[in-house]
GROMACS .gro file of N, CA and C in nm:
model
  258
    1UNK      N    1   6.626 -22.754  15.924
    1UNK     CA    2   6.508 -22.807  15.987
    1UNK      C    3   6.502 -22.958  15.962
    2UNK      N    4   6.517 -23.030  16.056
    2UNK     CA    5   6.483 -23.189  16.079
    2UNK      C    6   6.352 -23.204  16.094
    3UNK      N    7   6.307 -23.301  15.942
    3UNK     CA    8   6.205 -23.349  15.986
    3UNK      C    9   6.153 -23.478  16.021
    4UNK      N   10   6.075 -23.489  16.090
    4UNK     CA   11   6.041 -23.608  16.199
    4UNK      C   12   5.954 -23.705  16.106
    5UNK      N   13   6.009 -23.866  16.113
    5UNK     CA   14   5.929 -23.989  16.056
    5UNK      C   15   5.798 -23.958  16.074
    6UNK      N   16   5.699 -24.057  15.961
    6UNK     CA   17   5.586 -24.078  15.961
    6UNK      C   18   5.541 -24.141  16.112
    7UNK      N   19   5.431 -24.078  16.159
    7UNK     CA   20   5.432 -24.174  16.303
    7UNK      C   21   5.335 -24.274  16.316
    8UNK      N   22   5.426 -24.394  16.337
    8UNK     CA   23   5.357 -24.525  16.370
    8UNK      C   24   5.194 -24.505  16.402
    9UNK      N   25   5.121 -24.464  16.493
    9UNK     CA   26   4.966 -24.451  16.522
    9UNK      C   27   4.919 -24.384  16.410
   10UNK      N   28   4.993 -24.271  16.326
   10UNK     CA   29   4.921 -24.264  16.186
   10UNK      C   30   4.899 -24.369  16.113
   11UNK      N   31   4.994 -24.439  16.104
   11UNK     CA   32   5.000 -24.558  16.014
   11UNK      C   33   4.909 -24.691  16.077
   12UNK      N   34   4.923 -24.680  16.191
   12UNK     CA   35   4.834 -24.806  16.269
   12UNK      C   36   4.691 -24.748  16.258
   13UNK      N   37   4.645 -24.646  16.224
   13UNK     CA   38   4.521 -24.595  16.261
   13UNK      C   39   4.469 -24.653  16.096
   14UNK      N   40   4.518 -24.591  16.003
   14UNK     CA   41   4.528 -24.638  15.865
   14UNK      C   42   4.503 -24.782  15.829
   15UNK      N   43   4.597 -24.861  15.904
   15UNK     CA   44   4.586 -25.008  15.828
   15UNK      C   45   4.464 -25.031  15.928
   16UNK      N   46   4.447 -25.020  16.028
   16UNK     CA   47   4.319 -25.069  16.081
   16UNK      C   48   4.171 -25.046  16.050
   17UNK      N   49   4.168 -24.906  15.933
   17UNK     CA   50   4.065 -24.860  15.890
   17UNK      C   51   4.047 -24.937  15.770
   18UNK      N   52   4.130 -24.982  15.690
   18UNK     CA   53   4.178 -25.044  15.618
   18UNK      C   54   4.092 -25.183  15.628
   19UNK      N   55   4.120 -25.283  15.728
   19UNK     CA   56   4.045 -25.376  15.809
   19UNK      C   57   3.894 -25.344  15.791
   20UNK      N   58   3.868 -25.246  15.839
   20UNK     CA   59   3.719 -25.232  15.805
   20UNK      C   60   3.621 -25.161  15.713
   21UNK      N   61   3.742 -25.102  15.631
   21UNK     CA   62   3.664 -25.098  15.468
   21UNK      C   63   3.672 -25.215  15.396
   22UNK      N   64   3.782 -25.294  15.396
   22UNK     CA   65   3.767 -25.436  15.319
   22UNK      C   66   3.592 -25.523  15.387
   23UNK      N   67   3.585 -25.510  15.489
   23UNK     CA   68   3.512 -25.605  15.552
   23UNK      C   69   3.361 -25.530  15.509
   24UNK      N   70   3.372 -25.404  15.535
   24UNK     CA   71   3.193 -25.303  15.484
   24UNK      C   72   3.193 -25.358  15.307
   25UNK      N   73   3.277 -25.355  15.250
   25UNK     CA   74   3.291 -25.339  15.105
   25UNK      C   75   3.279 -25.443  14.975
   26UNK      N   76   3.374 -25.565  15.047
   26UNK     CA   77   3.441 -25.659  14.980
   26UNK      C   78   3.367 -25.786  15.075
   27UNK      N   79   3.339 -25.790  15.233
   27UNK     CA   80   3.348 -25.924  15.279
   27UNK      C   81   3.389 -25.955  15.344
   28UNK      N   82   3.436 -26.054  15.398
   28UNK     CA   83   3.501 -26.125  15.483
   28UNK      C   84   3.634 -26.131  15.467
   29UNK      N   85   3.759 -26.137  15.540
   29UNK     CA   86   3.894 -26.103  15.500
   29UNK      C   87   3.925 -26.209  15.464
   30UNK      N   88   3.902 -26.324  15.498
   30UNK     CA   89   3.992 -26.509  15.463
   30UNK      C   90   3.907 -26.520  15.331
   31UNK      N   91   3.801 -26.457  15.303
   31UNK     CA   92   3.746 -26.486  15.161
   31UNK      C   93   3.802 -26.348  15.060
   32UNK      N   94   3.894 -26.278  15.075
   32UNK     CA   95   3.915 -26.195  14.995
   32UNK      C   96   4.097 -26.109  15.075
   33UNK      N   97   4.181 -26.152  15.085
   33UNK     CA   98   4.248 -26.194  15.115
   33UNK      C   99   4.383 -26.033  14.999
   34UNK      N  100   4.361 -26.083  14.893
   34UNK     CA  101   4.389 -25.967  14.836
   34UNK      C  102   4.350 -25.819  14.818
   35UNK      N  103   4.202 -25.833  14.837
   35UNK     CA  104   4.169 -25.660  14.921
   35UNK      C  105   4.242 -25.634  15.090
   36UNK      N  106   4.221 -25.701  15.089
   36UNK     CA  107   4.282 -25.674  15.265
   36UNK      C  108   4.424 -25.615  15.201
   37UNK      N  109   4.528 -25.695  15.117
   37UNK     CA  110   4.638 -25.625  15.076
   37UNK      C  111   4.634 -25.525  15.063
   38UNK      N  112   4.554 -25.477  14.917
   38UNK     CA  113   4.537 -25.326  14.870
   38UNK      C  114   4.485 -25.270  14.936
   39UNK      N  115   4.415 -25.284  15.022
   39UNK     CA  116   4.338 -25.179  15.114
   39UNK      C  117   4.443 -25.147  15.221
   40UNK      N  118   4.526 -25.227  15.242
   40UNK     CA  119   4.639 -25.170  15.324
   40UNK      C  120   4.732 -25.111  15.273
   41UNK      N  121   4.768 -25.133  15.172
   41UNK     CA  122   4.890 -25.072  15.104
   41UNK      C  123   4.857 -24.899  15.046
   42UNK      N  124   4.704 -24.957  14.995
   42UNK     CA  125   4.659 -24.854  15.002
   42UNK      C  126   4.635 -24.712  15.059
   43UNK      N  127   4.608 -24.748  15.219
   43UNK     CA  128   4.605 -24.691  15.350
   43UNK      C  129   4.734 -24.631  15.403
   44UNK      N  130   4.854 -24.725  15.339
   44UNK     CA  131   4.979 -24.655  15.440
   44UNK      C  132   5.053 -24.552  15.282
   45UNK      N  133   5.040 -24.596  15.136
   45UNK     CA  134   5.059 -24.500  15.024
   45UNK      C  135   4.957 -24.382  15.079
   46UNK      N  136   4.840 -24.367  15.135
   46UNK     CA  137   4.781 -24.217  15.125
   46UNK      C  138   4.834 -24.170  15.263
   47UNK      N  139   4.889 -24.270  15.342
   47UNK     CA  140   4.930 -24.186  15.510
   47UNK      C  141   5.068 -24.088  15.422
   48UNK      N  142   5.144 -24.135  15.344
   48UNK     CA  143   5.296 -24.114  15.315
   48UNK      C  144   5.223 -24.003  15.247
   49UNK      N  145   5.124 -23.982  15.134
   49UNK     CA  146   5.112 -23.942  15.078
   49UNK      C  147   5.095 -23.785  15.127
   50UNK      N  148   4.987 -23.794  15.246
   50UNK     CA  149   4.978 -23.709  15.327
   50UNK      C  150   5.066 -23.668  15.379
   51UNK      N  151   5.167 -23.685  15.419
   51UNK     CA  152   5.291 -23.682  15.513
   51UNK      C  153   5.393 -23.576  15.417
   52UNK      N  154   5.372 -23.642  15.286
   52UNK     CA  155   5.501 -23.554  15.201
   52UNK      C  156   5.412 -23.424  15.194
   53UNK      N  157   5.286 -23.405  15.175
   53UNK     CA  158   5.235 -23.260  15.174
   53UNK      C  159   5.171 -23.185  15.313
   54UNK      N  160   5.150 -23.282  15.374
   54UNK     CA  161   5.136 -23.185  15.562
   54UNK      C  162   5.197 -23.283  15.666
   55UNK      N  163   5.290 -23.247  15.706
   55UNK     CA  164   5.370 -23.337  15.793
   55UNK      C  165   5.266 -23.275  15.919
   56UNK      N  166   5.220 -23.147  15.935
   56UNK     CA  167   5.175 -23.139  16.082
   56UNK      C  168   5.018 -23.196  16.074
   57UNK      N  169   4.996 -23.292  15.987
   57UNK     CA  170   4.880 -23.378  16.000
   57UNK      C  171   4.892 -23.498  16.059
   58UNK      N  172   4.970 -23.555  16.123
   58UNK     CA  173   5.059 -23.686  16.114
   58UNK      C  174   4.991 -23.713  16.280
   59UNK      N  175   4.940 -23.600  16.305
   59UNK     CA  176   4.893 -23.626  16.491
   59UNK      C  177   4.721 -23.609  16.523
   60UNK      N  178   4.672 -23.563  16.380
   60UNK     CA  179   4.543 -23.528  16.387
   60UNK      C  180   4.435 -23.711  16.385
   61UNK      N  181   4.340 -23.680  16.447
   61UNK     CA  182   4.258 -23.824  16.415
   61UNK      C  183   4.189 -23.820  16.330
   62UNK      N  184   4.117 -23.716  16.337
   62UNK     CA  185   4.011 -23.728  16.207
   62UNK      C  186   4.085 -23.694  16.111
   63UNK      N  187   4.179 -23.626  16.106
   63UNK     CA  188   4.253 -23.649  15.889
   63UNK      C  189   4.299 -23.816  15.929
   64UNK      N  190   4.358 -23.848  15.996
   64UNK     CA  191   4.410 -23.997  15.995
   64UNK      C  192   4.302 -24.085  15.967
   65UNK      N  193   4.178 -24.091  16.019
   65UNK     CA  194   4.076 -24.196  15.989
   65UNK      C  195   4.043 -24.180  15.814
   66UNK      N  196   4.026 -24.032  15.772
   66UNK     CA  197   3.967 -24.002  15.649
   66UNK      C  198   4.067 -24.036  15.547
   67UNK      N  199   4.208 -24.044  15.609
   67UNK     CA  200   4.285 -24.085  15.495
   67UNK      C  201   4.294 -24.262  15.463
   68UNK      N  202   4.280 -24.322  15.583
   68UNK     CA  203   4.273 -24.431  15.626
   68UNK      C  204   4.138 -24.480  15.527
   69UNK      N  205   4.015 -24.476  15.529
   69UNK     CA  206   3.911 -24.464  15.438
   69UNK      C  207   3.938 -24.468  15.283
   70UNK      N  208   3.964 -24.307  15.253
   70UNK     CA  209   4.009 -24.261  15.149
   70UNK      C  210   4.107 -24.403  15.054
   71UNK      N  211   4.233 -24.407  15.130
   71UNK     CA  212   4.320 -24.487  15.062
   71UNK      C  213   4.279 -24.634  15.058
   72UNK      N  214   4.252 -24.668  15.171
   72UNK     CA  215   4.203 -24.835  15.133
   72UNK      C  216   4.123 -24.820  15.011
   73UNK      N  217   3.987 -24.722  15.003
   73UNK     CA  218   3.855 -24.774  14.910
   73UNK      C  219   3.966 -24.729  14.760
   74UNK      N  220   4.093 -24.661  14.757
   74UNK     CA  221   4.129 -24.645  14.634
   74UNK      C  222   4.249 -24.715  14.596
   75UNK      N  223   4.280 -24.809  14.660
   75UNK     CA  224   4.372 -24.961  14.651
   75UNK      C  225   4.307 -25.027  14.604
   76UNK      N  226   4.169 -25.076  14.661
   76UNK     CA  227   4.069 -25.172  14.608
   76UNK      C  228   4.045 -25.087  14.505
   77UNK      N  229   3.957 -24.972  14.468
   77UNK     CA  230   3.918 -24.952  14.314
   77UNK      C  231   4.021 -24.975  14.245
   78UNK      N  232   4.165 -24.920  14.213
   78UNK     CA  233   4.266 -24.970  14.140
   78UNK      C  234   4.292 -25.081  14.159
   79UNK      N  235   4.296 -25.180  14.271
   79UNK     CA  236   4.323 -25.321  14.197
   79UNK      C  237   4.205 -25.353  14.136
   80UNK      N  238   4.097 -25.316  14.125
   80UNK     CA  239   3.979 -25.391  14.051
   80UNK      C  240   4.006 -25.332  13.949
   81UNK      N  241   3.981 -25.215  13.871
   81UNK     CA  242   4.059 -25.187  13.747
   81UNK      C  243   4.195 -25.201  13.667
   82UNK      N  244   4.300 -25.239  13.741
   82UNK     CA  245   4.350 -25.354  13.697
   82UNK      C  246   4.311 -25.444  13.660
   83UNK      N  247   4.241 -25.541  13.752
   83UNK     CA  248   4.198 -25.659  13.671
   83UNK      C  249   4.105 -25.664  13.583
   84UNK      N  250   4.003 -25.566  13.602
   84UNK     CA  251   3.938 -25.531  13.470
   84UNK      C  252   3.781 -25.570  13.590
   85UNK      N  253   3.749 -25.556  13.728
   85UNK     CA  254   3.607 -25.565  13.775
   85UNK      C  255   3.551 -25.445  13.774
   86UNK      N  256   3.462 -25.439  13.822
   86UNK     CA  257   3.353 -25.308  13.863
   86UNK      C  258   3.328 -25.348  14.004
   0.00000   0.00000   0.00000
């Protein structure tokens, strides 16, 4: 059984949700510049993440938005606990 790449609109759906949890959360993106990072990196680690445990989620919208959500707001909490914010 061949299985098929992560698909691009999962991942585009993700970083774009991404976009607008930094902006509800954190601010403005040119003033915070490094959430926008983690909130993306964030976003496409929980798409993969998803992917290694339900590949037949990879076409759904609403798991894609909720993971999209999900992972950005937990890029930003871990980089803030890294650096040591609240």
């Amino acid at each position: 059984m061949v299985q098929r790449p992560i698909m691009p609109d999962f991942l585009m759906s993700g970083i774009f949700t991404a976009f607008t949890m930094v902006r509800l959360l954190k601010g403005p993106w040119l003033r915070n510049p490094q959430y926008l990072a983690t909130g993306i990196l964030g976003a496409i680690g929980a798409a993969m993440l998803l992917h290694g445990f339900r590949p037949a989620y990879d076409d759904d919208l609403i798991i894609g938005g909720v993971t999209g959500i999900f992972g950005s707001w937990a890029g930003m909490a871990l980089f803030d606990a890294i650096l040591g914010l609240s």
